[in-house]
Amino acid sequence: MSSEQVQDPLAQAFVQFAVDCGVLRFGEFKTKAGRMSPYFFNAGLFDDGAKLDRLAQFYAQRLLASPIEFDMIFGPAYKGIPLGAVLAAELARRGRSVPFAYNRKEAKDHGEGGTLVGAPLQGRVLIVDDVMSAGTAVRESIALIESAGARPHAVVIALDRQEKATEGGQDVPHSAVQYVRGTLGLKVAAIARLDDLMQFLQHQDTPALASAHQRVLAYRARYGVTD
């Protein structure tokens, strides 16, 4: 990444917000792929009304500034459920009320039954999640959406880690986001990417964050993908 790369103000503000909330942390963390990552993003720590409200604003701003068009929102269980709900509410505040649905992990055998809750799935569906590590939640969502006769159209996430996915325990040359775009044919928008995180760290003057910058650079060199 060139140091002259133009900054994305929305992404930079989001990274700062995530750091301030303790959602984005630096150290040593084991990922699902078994890698030791120098940073960890835990969206579950957007854990009060004020944080969720601000988070929804970031999602809405990124979406409305993108060319992505959609007819409804789908939040995959579990983290996608509150994310989709607060995004739908924020879009309504901005004058665009769209239907929202989510799924259960286990089918309900009483009441309305089934695994889907909320508005009927129809039209172009936007899937909302926090990060995309392997694309598993997206593939499961696609199957649910298509089985309901709707069209999985796009995904919006908070952070694109821009790193190689794994298949069968082996690194592959593409990221989960690239797989979803290129192979599954869905549009993807992210509030921020690893490149934005690196820019943020590059402009911090505390010893701890300067050290984190070097570790993230090394991690990117080993596992990063080129968009």
mmCIF file of C-alpha atoms in Angstrom:
data_model
loop_
_atom_site.group_PDB
_atom_site.id
_atom_site.type_symbol
_atom_site.label_atom_id
_atom_site.label_comp_id
_atom_site.label_asym_id
_atom_site.label_seq_id
_atom_site.Cartn_x
_atom_site.Cartn_y
_atom_site.Cartn_z
ATOM 1 C CA MET A 1 0.000 0.000 0.000
ATOM 2 C CA SER A 2 1.448 3.367 -0.973
ATOM 3 C CA SER A 3 1.728 5.993 1.745
ATOM 4 C CA GLU A 4 0.354 8.468 -0.837
ATOM 5 C CA GLN A 5 -2.882 6.519 -1.209
ATOM 6 C CA VAL A 6 -5.864 8.812 -0.733
ATOM 7 C CA GLN A 7 -7.561 8.255 2.593
ATOM 8 C CA ASP A 8 -11.207 7.281 2.845
ATOM 9 C CA PRO A 9 -12.595 9.566 5.586
ATOM 10 C CA LEU A 10 -15.525 7.257 6.380
ATOM 11 C CA ALA A 11 -13.227 4.240 6.734
ATOM 12 C CA GLN A 12 -10.759 6.173 8.898
ATOM 13 C CA ALA A 13 -13.550 7.391 11.171
ATOM 14 C CA PHE A 14 -14.854 3.837 11.466
ATOM 15 C CA VAL A 15 -11.459 2.384 12.391
ATOM 16 C CA GLN A 16 -11.060 5.053 15.083
ATOM 17 C CA PHE A 17 -14.560 4.268 16.353
ATOM 18 C CA ALA A 18 -13.822 0.536 16.458
ATOM 19 C CA VAL A 19 -10.576 1.145 18.377
ATOM 20 C CA ASP A 20 -12.312 3.484 20.834
ATOM 21 C CA CYS A 21 -15.011 0.851 21.476
ATOM 22 C CA GLY A 22 -12.465 -1.925 22.058
ATOM 23 C CA VAL A 23 -13.907 -3.768 19.062
ATOM 24 C CA LEU A 24 -10.609 -3.536 17.179
ATOM 25 C CA ARG A 25 -7.703 -4.721 19.315
ATOM 26 C CA PHE A 26 -4.027 -5.354 18.730
ATOM 27 C CA GLY A 27 -1.881 -8.180 20.085
ATOM 28 C CA GLU A 28 -1.830 -11.879 19.164
ATOM 29 C CA PHE A 29 -5.075 -13.590 18.246
ATOM 30 C CA LYS A 30 -5.698 -16.988 16.677
ATOM 31 C CA THR A 31 -8.042 -16.827 13.686
ATOM 32 C CA LYS A 32 -10.459 -19.492 12.462
ATOM 33 C CA ALA A 33 -7.841 -20.377 9.856
ATOM 34 C CA GLY A 34 -5.315 -21.064 12.629
ATOM 35 C CA ARG A 35 -3.207 -17.998 11.888
ATOM 36 C CA MET A 36 -1.789 -15.733 14.576
ATOM 37 C CA SER A 37 -3.215 -12.346 13.681
ATOM 38 C CA PRO A 38 -1.828 -9.076 15.098
ATOM 39 C CA TYR A 39 -5.332 -7.642 15.299
ATOM 40 C CA PHE A 40 -8.822 -8.834 16.170
ATOM 41 C CA PHE A 41 -12.204 -7.364 15.247
ATOM 42 C CA ASN A 42 -15.045 -8.399 17.557
ATOM 43 C CA ALA A 43 -18.317 -6.777 16.489
ATOM 44 C CA GLY A 44 -20.028 -8.318 19.514
ATOM 45 C CA LEU A 45 -18.444 -5.507 21.551
ATOM 46 C CA PHE A 46 -20.641 -2.933 19.855
ATOM 47 C CA ASP A 47 -22.686 -3.694 22.929
ATOM 48 C CA ASP A 48 -24.846 -0.726 23.856
ATOM 49 C CA GLY A 49 -27.421 1.494 22.202
ATOM 50 C CA ALA A 50 -25.072 4.380 21.426
ATOM 51 C CA LYS A 51 -22.469 2.122 19.795
ATOM 52 C CA LEU A 52 -25.069 0.271 17.729
ATOM 53 C CA ASP A 53 -26.622 3.554 16.635
ATOM 54 C CA ARG A 54 -23.248 4.867 15.434
ATOM 55 C CA LEU A 55 -22.429 1.551 13.795
ATOM 56 C CA ALA A 56 -25.698 1.637 11.861
ATOM 57 C CA GLN A 57 -24.807 5.115 10.611
ATOM 58 C CA PHE A 58 -21.517 3.807 9.216
ATOM 59 C CA TYR A 59 -23.251 0.909 7.449
ATOM 60 C CA ALA A 60 -25.910 3.227 6.010
ATOM 61 C CA GLN A 61 -23.389 5.827 4.839
ATOM 62 C CA ARG A 62 -21.276 3.212 3.088
ATOM 63 C CA LEU A 63 -24.291 1.649 1.396
ATOM 64 C CA LEU A 64 -25.886 4.897 0.279
ATOM 65 C CA ALA A 65 -22.568 6.073 -1.180
ATOM 66 C CA SER A 66 -22.195 2.821 -3.140
ATOM 67 C CA PRO A 67 -23.869 1.803 -6.417
ATOM 68 C CA ILE A 68 -25.478 -1.199 -4.720
ATOM 69 C CA GLU A 69 -29.239 -1.418 -5.162
ATOM 70 C CA PHE A 70 -31.414 -3.700 -3.050
ATOM 71 C CA ASP A 71 -35.026 -4.340 -2.126
ATOM 72 C CA MET A 72 -34.653 -5.788 1.359
ATOM 73 C CA ILE A 73 -32.172 -6.699 4.110
ATOM 74 C CA PHE A 74 -31.300 -10.162 5.417
ATOM 75 C CA GLY A 75 -29.344 -10.712 8.643
ATOM 76 C CA PRO A 76 -27.818 -14.188 8.981
ATOM 77 C CA ALA A 77 -27.811 -15.691 12.481
ATOM 78 C CA TYR A 78 -26.357 -14.693 14.769
ATOM 79 C CA LYS A 79 -24.376 -11.456 14.458
ATOM 80 C CA GLY A 80 -26.151 -10.469 11.275
ATOM 81 C CA ILE A 81 -29.494 -10.242 13.088
ATOM 82 C CA PRO A 82 -28.843 -7.106 15.184
ATOM 83 C CA LEU A 83 -26.719 -5.614 12.404
ATOM 84 C CA GLY A 84 -29.518 -5.974 9.882
ATOM 85 C CA ALA A 85 -32.085 -4.643 12.343
ATOM 86 C CA VAL A 86 -30.177 -1.468 13.234
ATOM 87 C CA LEU A 87 -29.299 -0.867 9.577
ATOM 88 C CA ALA A 88 -32.968 -1.147 8.574
ATOM 89 C CA ALA A 89 -33.880 1.333 11.314
ATOM 90 C CA GLU A 90 -31.151 3.777 10.270
ATOM 91 C CA LEU A 91 -32.156 3.615 6.611
ATOM 92 C CA ALA A 92 -35.742 4.346 7.645
ATOM 93 C CA ARG A 93 -34.528 7.419 9.559
ATOM 94 C CA ARG A 94 -32.838 8.525 6.353
ATOM 95 C CA GLY A 95 -36.068 8.178 4.397
ATOM 96 C CA ARG A 96 -35.716 4.681 2.999
ATOM 97 C CA SER A 97 -37.728 2.010 4.795
ATOM 98 C CA VAL A 98 -37.018 -1.485 3.469
ATOM 99 C CA PRO A 99 -38.194 -4.917 4.654
ATOM 100 C CA PHE A 100 -35.960 -6.935 6.989
ATOM 101 C CA ALA A 101 -35.715 -10.674 7.642
ATOM 102 C CA TYR A 102 -33.379 -13.047 9.446
ATOM 103 C CA ASN A 103 -32.973 -16.756 10.051
ATOM 104 C CA ARG A 104 -32.852 -19.043 13.058
ATOM 105 C CA LYS A 105 -30.113 -21.623 13.410
ATOM 106 C CA GLU A 106 -32.705 -24.167 14.526
ATOM 107 C CA ALA A 107 -36.138 -24.491 12.929
ATOM 108 C CA LYS A 108 -39.084 -23.582 15.147
ATOM 109 C CA ASP A 109 -41.700 -26.351 15.335
ATOM 110 C CA HIS A 110 -44.537 -24.262 16.790
ATOM 111 C CA GLY A 111 -46.135 -20.882 16.179
ATOM 112 C CA GLU A 112 -45.191 -19.627 12.737
ATOM 113 C CA GLY A 113 -42.570 -22.396 12.464
ATOM 114 C CA GLY A 114 -39.638 -22.567 10.065
ATOM 115 C CA THR A 115 -36.233 -20.927 10.096
ATOM 116 C CA LEU A 116 -37.063 -17.540 8.562
ATOM 117 C CA VAL A 117 -38.419 -14.611 10.565
ATOM 118 C CA GLY A 118 -39.603 -11.202 9.411
ATOM 119 C CA ALA A 119 -40.559 -9.982 5.964
ATOM 120 C CA PRO A 120 -40.979 -12.482 3.114
ATOM 121 C CA LEU A 121 -37.779 -12.868 1.113
ATOM 122 C CA GLN A 122 -38.268 -11.291 -2.284
ATOM 123 C CA GLY A 123 -36.486 -9.179 -4.855
ATOM 124 C CA ARG A 124 -32.818 -8.240 -4.561
ATOM 125 C CA VAL A 125 -31.617 -9.179 -1.100
ATOM 126 C CA LEU A 126 -28.783 -7.446 0.750
ATOM 127 C CA ILE A 127 -26.968 -9.656 3.279
ATOM 128 C CA VAL A 128 -25.507 -7.855 6.313
ATOM 129 C CA ASP A 129 -22.646 -9.258 8.427
ATOM 130 C CA ASP A 130 -19.602 -8.117 10.395
ATOM 131 C CA VAL A 131 -16.611 -9.735 8.692
ATOM 132 C CA MET A 132 -16.212 -12.440 6.081
ATOM 133 C CA SER A 133 -13.629 -15.068 6.992
ATOM 134 C CA ALA A 134 -14.587 -18.041 4.843
ATOM 135 C CA GLY A 135 -17.833 -16.953 3.197
ATOM 136 C CA THR A 136 -19.704 -19.742 5.001
ATOM 137 C CA ALA A 137 -22.487 -17.501 6.338
ATOM 138 C CA VAL A 138 -22.922 -15.953 2.900
ATOM 139 C CA ARG A 139 -23.227 -19.343 1.183
ATOM 140 C CA GLU A 140 -25.786 -20.464 3.765
ATOM 141 C CA SER A 141 -27.687 -17.206 3.290
ATOM 142 C CA ILE A 142 -27.655 -17.608 -0.488
ATOM 143 C CA ALA A 143 -29.215 -21.065 -0.174
ATOM 144 C CA LEU A 144 -31.976 -19.750 2.100
ATOM 145 C CA ILE A 145 -32.677 -16.745 -0.094
ATOM 146 C CA GLU A 146 -32.778 -18.738 -3.326
ATOM 147 C CA SER A 147 -34.984 -21.434 -1.802
ATOM 148 C CA ALA A 148 -37.484 -18.679 -0.962
ATOM 149 C CA GLY A 149 -37.500 -17.543 -4.584
ATOM 150 C CA ALA A 150 -35.578 -14.314 -3.988
ATOM 151 C CA ARG A 151 -32.284 -13.114 -5.431
ATOM 152 C CA PRO A 152 -29.136 -12.850 -3.278
ATOM 153 C CA HIS A 153 -27.684 -9.659 -4.685
ATOM 154 C CA ALA A 154 -25.107 -8.050 -2.400
ATOM 155 C CA VAL A 155 -23.284 -8.200 0.930
ATOM 156 C CA VAL A 156 -22.255 -5.363 3.222
ATOM 157 C CA ILE A 157 -19.704 -5.997 5.972
ATOM 158 C CA ALA A 158 -17.930 -3.850 8.536
ATOM 159 C CA LEU A 159 -14.345 -4.955 7.836
ATOM 160 C CA ASP A 160 -12.700 -6.613 4.857
ATOM 161 C CA ARG A 161 -9.573 -8.331 6.198
ATOM 162 C CA GLN A 162 -8.169 -8.616 2.631
ATOM 163 C CA GLU A 163 -6.428 -11.883 3.397
ATOM 164 C CA LYS A 164 -6.173 -15.283 1.763
ATOM 165 C CA ALA A 165 -9.003 -17.682 2.458
ATOM 166 C CA THR A 166 -8.327 -21.331 3.269
ATOM 167 C CA GLU A 167 -9.719 -24.474 1.674
ATOM 168 C CA GLY A 168 -9.045 -27.841 3.253
ATOM 169 C CA GLY A 169 -6.597 -26.225 5.635
ATOM 170 C CA GLN A 170 -4.541 -24.729 2.803
ATOM 171 C CA ASP A 171 -4.160 -21.075 1.831
ATOM 172 C CA VAL A 172 -5.703 -20.097 -1.501
ATOM 173 C CA PRO A 173 -4.758 -16.995 -3.521
ATOM 174 C CA HIS A 174 -8.109 -15.250 -3.122
ATOM 175 C CA SER A 175 -9.928 -13.784 -0.140
ATOM 176 C CA ALA A 176 -13.432 -14.671 0.968
ATOM 177 C CA VAL A 177 -14.647 -11.330 -0.366
ATOM 178 C CA GLN A 178 -13.027 -11.986 -3.749
ATOM 179 C CA TYR A 179 -14.633 -15.439 -3.819
ATOM 180 C CA VAL A 180 -18.073 -14.007 -3.077
ATOM 181 C CA ARG A 181 -17.627 -11.363 -5.774
ATOM 182 C CA GLY A 182 -15.949 -13.463 -8.437
ATOM 183 C CA THR A 183 -17.415 -16.936 -7.967
ATOM 184 C CA LEU A 184 -20.777 -16.311 -6.325
ATOM 185 C CA GLY A 185 -21.421 -13.139 -8.306
ATOM 186 C CA LEU A 186 -22.543 -10.902 -5.430
ATOM 187 C CA LYS A 187 -21.591 -7.269 -4.986
ATOM 188 C CA VAL A 188 -19.693 -6.557 -1.753
ATOM 189 C CA ALA A 189 -19.276 -3.311 0.171
ATOM 190 C CA ALA A 190 -17.166 -2.875 3.304
ATOM 191 C CA ILE A 191 -17.113 0.073 5.677
ATOM 192 C CA ALA A 192 -13.333 -0.359 6.007
ATOM 193 C CA ARG A 193 -10.608 -2.657 4.715
ATOM 194 C CA LEU A 194 -7.247 -3.803 6.019
ATOM 195 C CA ASP A 195 -5.622 -1.120 3.860
ATOM 196 C CA ASP A 196 -7.625 1.497 5.775
ATOM 197 C CA LEU A 197 -6.537 -0.009 9.088
ATOM 198 C CA MET A 198 -2.905 0.155 7.962
ATOM 199 C CA GLN A 199 -3.324 3.807 6.988
ATOM 200 C CA PHE A 200 -4.811 4.517 10.408
ATOM 201 C CA LEU A 201 -1.891 2.851 12.191
ATOM 202 C CA GLN A 202 0.634 4.613 9.980
ATOM 203 C CA HIS A 203 -0.536 7.966 11.313
ATOM 204 C CA GLN A 204 -0.517 7.062 15.031
ATOM 205 C CA ASP A 205 2.394 8.200 17.183
ATOM 206 C CA THR A 206 2.025 6.004 20.275
ATOM 207 C CA PRO A 207 4.667 3.267 20.649
ATOM 208 C CA ALA A 208 2.009 0.551 21.024
ATOM 209 C CA LEU A 209 0.231 1.460 17.785
ATOM 210 C CA ALA A 210 3.504 1.999 15.930
ATOM 211 C CA SER A 211 4.509 -1.531 16.935
ATOM 212 C CA ALA A 212 1.091 -2.830 15.852
ATOM 213 C CA HIS A 213 1.613 -1.184 12.458
ATOM 214 C CA GLN A 214 4.802 -3.156 11.865
ATOM 215 C CA ARG A 215 3.144 -6.418 12.859
ATOM 216 C CA VAL A 216 0.137 -5.757 10.614
ATOM 217 C CA LEU A 217 2.479 -4.930 7.721
ATOM 218 C CA ALA A 218 4.250 -8.273 8.196
ATOM 219 C CA TYR A 219 0.926 -10.118 8.411
ATOM 220 C CA ARG A 220 -0.322 -8.409 5.243
ATOM 221 C CA ALA A 221 2.877 -9.357 3.427
ATOM 222 C CA ARG A 222 2.388 -13.003 4.341
ATOM 223 C CA TYR A 223 -1.365 -13.479 4.025
ATOM 224 C CA GLY A 224 -2.686 -10.459 2.142
ATOM 225 C CA VAL A 225 -4.376 -10.417 -1.237
ATOM 226 C CA THR A 226 -4.173 -7.765 -3.952
ATOM 227 C CA ASP A 227 -7.504 -6.369 -5.068
#
